[in-house]
mmCIF file of N, CA and C in Angstrom:
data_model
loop_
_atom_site.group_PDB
_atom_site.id
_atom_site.type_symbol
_atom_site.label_atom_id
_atom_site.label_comp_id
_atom_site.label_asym_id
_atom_site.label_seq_id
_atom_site.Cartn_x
_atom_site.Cartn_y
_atom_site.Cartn_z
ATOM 1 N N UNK A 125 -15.753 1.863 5.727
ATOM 2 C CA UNK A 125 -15.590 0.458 6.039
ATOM 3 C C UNK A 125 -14.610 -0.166 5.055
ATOM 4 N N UNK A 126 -13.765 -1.148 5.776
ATOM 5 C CA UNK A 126 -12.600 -1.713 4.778
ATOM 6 C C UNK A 126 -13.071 -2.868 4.338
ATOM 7 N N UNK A 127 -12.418 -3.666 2.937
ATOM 8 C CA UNK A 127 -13.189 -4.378 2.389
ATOM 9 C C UNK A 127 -12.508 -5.242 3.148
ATOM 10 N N UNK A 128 -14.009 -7.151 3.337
ATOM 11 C CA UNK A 128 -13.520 -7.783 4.652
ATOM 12 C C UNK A 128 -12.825 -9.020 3.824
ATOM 13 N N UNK A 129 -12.895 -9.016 2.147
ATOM 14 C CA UNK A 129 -12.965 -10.178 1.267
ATOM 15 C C UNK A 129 -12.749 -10.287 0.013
ATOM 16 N N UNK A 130 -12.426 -11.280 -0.594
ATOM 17 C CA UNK A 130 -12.004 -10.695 -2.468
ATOM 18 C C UNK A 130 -13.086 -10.174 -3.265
ATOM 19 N N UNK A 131 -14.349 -10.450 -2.853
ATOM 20 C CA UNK A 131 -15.334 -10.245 -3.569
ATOM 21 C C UNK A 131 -15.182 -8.118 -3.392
ATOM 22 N N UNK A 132 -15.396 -8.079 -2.191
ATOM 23 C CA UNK A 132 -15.281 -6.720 -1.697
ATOM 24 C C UNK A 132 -14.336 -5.850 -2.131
ATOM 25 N N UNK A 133 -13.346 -6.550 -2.222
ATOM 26 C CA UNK A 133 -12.222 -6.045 -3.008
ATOM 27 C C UNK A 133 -12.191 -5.279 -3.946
ATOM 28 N N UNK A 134 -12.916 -6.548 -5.022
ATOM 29 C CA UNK A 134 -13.082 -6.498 -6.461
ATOM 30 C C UNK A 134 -14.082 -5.787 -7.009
ATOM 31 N N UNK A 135 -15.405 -5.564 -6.103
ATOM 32 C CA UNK A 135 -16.486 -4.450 -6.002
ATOM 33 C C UNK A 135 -15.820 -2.955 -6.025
ATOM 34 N N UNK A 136 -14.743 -2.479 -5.148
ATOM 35 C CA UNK A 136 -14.358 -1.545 -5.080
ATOM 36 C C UNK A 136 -13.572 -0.875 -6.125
ATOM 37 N N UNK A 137 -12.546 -2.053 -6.183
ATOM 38 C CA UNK A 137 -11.389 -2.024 -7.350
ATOM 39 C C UNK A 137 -12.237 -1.427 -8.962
ATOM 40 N N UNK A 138 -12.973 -2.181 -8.916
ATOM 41 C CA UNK A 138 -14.450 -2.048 -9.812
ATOM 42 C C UNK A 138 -14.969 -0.444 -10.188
ATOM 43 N N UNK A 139 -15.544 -0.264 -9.066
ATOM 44 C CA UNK A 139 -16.048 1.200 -8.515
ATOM 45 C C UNK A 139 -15.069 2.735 -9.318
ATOM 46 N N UNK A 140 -13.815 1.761 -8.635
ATOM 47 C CA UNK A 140 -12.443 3.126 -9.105
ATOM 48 C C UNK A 140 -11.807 2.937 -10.685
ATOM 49 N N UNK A 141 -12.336 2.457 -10.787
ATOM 50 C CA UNK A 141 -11.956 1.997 -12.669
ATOM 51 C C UNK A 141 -10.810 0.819 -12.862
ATOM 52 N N UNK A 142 -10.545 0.569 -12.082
ATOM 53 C CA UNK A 142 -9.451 -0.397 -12.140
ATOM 54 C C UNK A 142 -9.629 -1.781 -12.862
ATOM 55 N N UNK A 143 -8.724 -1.987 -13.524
ATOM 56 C CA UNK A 143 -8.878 -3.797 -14.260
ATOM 57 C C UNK A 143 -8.910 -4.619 -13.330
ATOM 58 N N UNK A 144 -10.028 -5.065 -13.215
ATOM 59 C CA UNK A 144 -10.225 -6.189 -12.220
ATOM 60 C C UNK A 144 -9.694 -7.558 -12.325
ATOM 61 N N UNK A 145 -9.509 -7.742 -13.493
ATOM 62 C CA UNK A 145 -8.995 -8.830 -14.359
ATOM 63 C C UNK A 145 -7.824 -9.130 -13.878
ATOM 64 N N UNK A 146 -7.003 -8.147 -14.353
ATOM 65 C CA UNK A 146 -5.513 -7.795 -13.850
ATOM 66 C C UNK A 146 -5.103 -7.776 -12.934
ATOM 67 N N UNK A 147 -6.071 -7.442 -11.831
ATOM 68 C CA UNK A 147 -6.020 -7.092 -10.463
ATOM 69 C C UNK A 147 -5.745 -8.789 -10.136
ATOM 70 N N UNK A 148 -6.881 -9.418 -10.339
ATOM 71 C CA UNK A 148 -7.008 -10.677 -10.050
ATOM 72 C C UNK A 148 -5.697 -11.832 -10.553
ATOM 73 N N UNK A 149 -5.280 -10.979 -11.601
ATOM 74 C CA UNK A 149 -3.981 -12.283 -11.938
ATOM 75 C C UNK A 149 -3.103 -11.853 -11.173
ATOM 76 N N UNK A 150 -3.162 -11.028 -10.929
ATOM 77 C CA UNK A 150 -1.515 -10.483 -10.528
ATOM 78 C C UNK A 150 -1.797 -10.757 -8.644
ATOM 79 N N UNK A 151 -3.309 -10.242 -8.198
ATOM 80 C CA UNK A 151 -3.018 -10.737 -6.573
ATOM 81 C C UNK A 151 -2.734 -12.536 -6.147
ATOM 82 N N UNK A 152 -3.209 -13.247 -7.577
ATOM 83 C CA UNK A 152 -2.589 -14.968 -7.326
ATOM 84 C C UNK A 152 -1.799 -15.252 -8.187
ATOM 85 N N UNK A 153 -0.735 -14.542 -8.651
ATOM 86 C CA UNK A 153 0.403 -14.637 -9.348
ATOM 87 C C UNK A 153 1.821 -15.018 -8.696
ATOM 88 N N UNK A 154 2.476 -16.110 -8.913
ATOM 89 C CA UNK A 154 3.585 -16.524 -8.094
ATOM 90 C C UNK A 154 4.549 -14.784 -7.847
ATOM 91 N N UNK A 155 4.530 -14.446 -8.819
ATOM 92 C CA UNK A 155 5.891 -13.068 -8.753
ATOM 93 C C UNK A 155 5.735 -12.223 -7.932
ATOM 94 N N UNK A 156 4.040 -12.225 -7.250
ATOM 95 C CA UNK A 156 3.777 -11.284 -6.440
ATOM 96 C C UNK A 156 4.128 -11.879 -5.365
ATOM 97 N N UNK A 157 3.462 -13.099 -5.312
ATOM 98 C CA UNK A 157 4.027 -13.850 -4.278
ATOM 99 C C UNK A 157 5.583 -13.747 -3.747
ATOM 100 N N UNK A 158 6.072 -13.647 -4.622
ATOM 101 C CA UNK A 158 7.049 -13.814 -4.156
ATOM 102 C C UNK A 158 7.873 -12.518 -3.354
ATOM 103 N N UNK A 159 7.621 -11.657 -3.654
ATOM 104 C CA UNK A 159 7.583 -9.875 -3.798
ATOM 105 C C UNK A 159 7.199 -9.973 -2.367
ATOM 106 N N UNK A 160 6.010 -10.820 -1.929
ATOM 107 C CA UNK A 160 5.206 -10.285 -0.649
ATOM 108 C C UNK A 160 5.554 -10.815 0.510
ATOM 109 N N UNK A 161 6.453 -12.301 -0.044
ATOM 110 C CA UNK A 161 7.161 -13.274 1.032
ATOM 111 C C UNK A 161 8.593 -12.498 1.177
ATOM 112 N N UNK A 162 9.231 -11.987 0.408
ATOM 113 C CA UNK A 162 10.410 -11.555 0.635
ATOM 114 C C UNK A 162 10.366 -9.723 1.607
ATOM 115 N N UNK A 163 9.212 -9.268 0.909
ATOM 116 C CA UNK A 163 9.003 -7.843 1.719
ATOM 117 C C UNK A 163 8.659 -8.681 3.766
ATOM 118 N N UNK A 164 8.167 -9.929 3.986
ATOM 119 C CA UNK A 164 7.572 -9.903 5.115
ATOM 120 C C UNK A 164 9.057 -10.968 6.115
ATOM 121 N N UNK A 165 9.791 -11.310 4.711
ATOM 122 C CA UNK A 165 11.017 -11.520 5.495
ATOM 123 C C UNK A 165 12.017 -10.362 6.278
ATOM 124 N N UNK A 166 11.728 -9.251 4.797
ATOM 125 C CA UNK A 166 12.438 -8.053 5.569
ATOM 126 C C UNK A 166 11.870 -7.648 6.850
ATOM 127 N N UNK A 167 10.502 -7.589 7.051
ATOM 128 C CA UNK A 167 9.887 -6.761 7.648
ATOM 129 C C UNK A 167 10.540 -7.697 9.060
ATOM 130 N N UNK A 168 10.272 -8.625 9.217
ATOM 131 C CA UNK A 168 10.541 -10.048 10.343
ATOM 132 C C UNK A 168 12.036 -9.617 10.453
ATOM 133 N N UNK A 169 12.861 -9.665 9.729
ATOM 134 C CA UNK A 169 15.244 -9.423 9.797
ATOM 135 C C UNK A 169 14.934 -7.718 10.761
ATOM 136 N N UNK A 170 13.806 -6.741 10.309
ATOM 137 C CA UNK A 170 13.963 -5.427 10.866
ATOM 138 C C UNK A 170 13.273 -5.042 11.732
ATOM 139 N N UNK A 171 12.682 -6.485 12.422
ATOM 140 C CA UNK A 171 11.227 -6.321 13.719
ATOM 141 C C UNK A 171 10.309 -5.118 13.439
ATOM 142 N N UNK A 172 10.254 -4.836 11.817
ATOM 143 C CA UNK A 172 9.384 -3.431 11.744
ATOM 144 C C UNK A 172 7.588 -4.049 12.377
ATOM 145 N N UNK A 173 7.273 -3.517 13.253
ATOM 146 C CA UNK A 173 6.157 -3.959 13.477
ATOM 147 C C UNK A 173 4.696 -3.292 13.023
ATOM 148 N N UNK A 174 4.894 -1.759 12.565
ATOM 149 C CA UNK A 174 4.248 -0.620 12.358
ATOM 150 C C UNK A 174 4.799 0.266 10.813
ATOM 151 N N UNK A 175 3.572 0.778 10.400
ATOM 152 C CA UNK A 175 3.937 2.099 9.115
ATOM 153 C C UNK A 175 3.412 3.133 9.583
ATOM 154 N N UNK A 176 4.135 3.767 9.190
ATOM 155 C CA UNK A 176 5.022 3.520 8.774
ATOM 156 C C UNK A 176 6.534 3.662 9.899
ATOM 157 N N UNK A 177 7.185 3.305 9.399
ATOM 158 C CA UNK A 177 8.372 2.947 9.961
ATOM 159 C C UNK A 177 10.247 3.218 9.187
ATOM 160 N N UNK A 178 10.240 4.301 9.561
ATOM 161 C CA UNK A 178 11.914 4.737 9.208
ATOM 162 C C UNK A 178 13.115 4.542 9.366
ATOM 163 N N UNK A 179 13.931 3.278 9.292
ATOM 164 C CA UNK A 179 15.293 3.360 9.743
ATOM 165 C C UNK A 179 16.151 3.779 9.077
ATOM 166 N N UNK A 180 17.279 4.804 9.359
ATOM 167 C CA UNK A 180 18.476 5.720 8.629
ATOM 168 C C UNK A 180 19.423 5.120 9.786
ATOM 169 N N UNK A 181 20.645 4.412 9.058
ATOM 170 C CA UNK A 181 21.265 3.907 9.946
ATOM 171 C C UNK A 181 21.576 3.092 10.881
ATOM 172 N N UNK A 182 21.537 3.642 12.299
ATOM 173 C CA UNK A 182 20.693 2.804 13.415
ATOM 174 C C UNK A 182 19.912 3.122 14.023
ATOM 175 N N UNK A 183 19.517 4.331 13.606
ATOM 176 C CA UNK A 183 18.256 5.332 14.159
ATOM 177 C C UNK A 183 16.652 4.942 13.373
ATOM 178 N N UNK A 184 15.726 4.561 14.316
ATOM 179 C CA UNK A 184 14.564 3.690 14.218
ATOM 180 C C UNK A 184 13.636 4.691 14.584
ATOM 181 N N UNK A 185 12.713 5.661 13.773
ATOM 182 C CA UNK A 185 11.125 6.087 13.879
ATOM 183 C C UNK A 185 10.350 5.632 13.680
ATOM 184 N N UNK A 186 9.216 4.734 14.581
ATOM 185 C CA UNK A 186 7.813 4.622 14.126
ATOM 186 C C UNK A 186 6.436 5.692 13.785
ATOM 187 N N UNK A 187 6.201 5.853 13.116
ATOM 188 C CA UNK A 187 5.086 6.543 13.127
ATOM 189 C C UNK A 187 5.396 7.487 12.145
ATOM 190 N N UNK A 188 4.298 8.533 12.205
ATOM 191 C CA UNK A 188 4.505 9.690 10.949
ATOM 192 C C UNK A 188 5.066 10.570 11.503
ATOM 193 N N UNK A 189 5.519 11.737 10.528
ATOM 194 C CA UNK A 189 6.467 12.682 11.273
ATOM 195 C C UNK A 189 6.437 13.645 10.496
ATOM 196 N N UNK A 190 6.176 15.277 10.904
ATOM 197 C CA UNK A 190 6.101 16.188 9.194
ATOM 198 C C UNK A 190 7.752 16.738 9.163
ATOM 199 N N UNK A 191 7.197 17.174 7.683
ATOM 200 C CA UNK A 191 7.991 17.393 7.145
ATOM 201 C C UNK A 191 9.560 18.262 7.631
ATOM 202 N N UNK A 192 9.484 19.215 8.524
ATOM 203 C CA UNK A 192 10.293 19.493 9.210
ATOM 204 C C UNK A 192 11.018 18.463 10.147
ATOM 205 N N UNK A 193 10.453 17.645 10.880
ATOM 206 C CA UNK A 193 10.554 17.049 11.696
ATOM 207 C C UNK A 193 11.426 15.990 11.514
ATOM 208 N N UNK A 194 10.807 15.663 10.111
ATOM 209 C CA UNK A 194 12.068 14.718 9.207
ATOM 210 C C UNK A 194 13.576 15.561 8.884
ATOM 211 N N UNK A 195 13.223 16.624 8.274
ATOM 212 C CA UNK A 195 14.308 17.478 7.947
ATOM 213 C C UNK A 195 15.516 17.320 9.242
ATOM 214 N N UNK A 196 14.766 18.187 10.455
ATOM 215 C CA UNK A 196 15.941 18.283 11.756
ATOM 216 C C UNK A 196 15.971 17.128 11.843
ATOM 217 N N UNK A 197 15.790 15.689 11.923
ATOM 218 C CA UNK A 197 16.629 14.506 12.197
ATOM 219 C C UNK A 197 17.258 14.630 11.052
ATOM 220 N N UNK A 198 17.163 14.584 9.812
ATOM 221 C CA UNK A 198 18.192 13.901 9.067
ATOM 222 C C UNK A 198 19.827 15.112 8.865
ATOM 223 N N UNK A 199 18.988 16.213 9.520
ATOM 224 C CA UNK A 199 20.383 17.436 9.626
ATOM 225 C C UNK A 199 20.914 16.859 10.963
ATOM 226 N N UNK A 200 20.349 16.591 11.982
ATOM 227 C CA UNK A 200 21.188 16.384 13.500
ATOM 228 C C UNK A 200 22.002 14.507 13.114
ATOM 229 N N UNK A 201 21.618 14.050 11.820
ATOM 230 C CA UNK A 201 22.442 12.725 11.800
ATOM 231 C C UNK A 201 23.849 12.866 10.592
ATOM 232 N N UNK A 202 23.701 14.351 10.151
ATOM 233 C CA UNK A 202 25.040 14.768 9.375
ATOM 234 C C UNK A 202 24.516 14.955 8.148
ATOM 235 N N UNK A 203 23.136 15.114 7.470
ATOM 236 C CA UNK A 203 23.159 15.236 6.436
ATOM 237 C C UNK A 203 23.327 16.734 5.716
ATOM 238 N N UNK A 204 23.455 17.055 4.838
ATOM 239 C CA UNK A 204 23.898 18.425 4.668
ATOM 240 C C UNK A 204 22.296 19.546 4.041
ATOM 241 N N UNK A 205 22.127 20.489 4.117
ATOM 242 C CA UNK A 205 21.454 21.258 3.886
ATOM 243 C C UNK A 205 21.221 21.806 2.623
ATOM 244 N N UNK A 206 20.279 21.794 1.350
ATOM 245 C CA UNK A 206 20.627 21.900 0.104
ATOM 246 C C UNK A 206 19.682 23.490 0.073
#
């Protein structure tokens, strides 16, 4: 079950050893803020609607993809073979 609330959050965050403290300044901290308004502008300029989500170019993948799978696209778009 995903947490539904900050309290829940902070129970978990808690749980895994994490500074909760820290946790807490930094999730109502303008810089993050700002970090999170500018990532959801990108996301809005690149209609990404889904993650994950790959654009190389003008070539657009949603979803996951293994590791090969990545490989032959990025060889069939010219990249070279190391």
């Amino acid at each position: 079950k995903s947490p539904e609330n900050e309290d829940e959050i902070l129970k978990l965050a808690q749980s895994m050893k994490i500074d909760v403290k820290k946790l807490k300044e930094d999730a109502h901290s303008e810089a993050v803020a700002k970090i999170l308004e500018e990532e959801i502008e990108t996301t809005e300029r690149l209609q990404i609607s889904a993650t994950p989500t790959l654009i190389i170019g003008v070539k657009r993948h949603v979803g996951s993809m293994s590791y090969p799978e990545y490989k032959d696209m990025l060889l069939q778009m010219g990249a070279e073979e190391r």
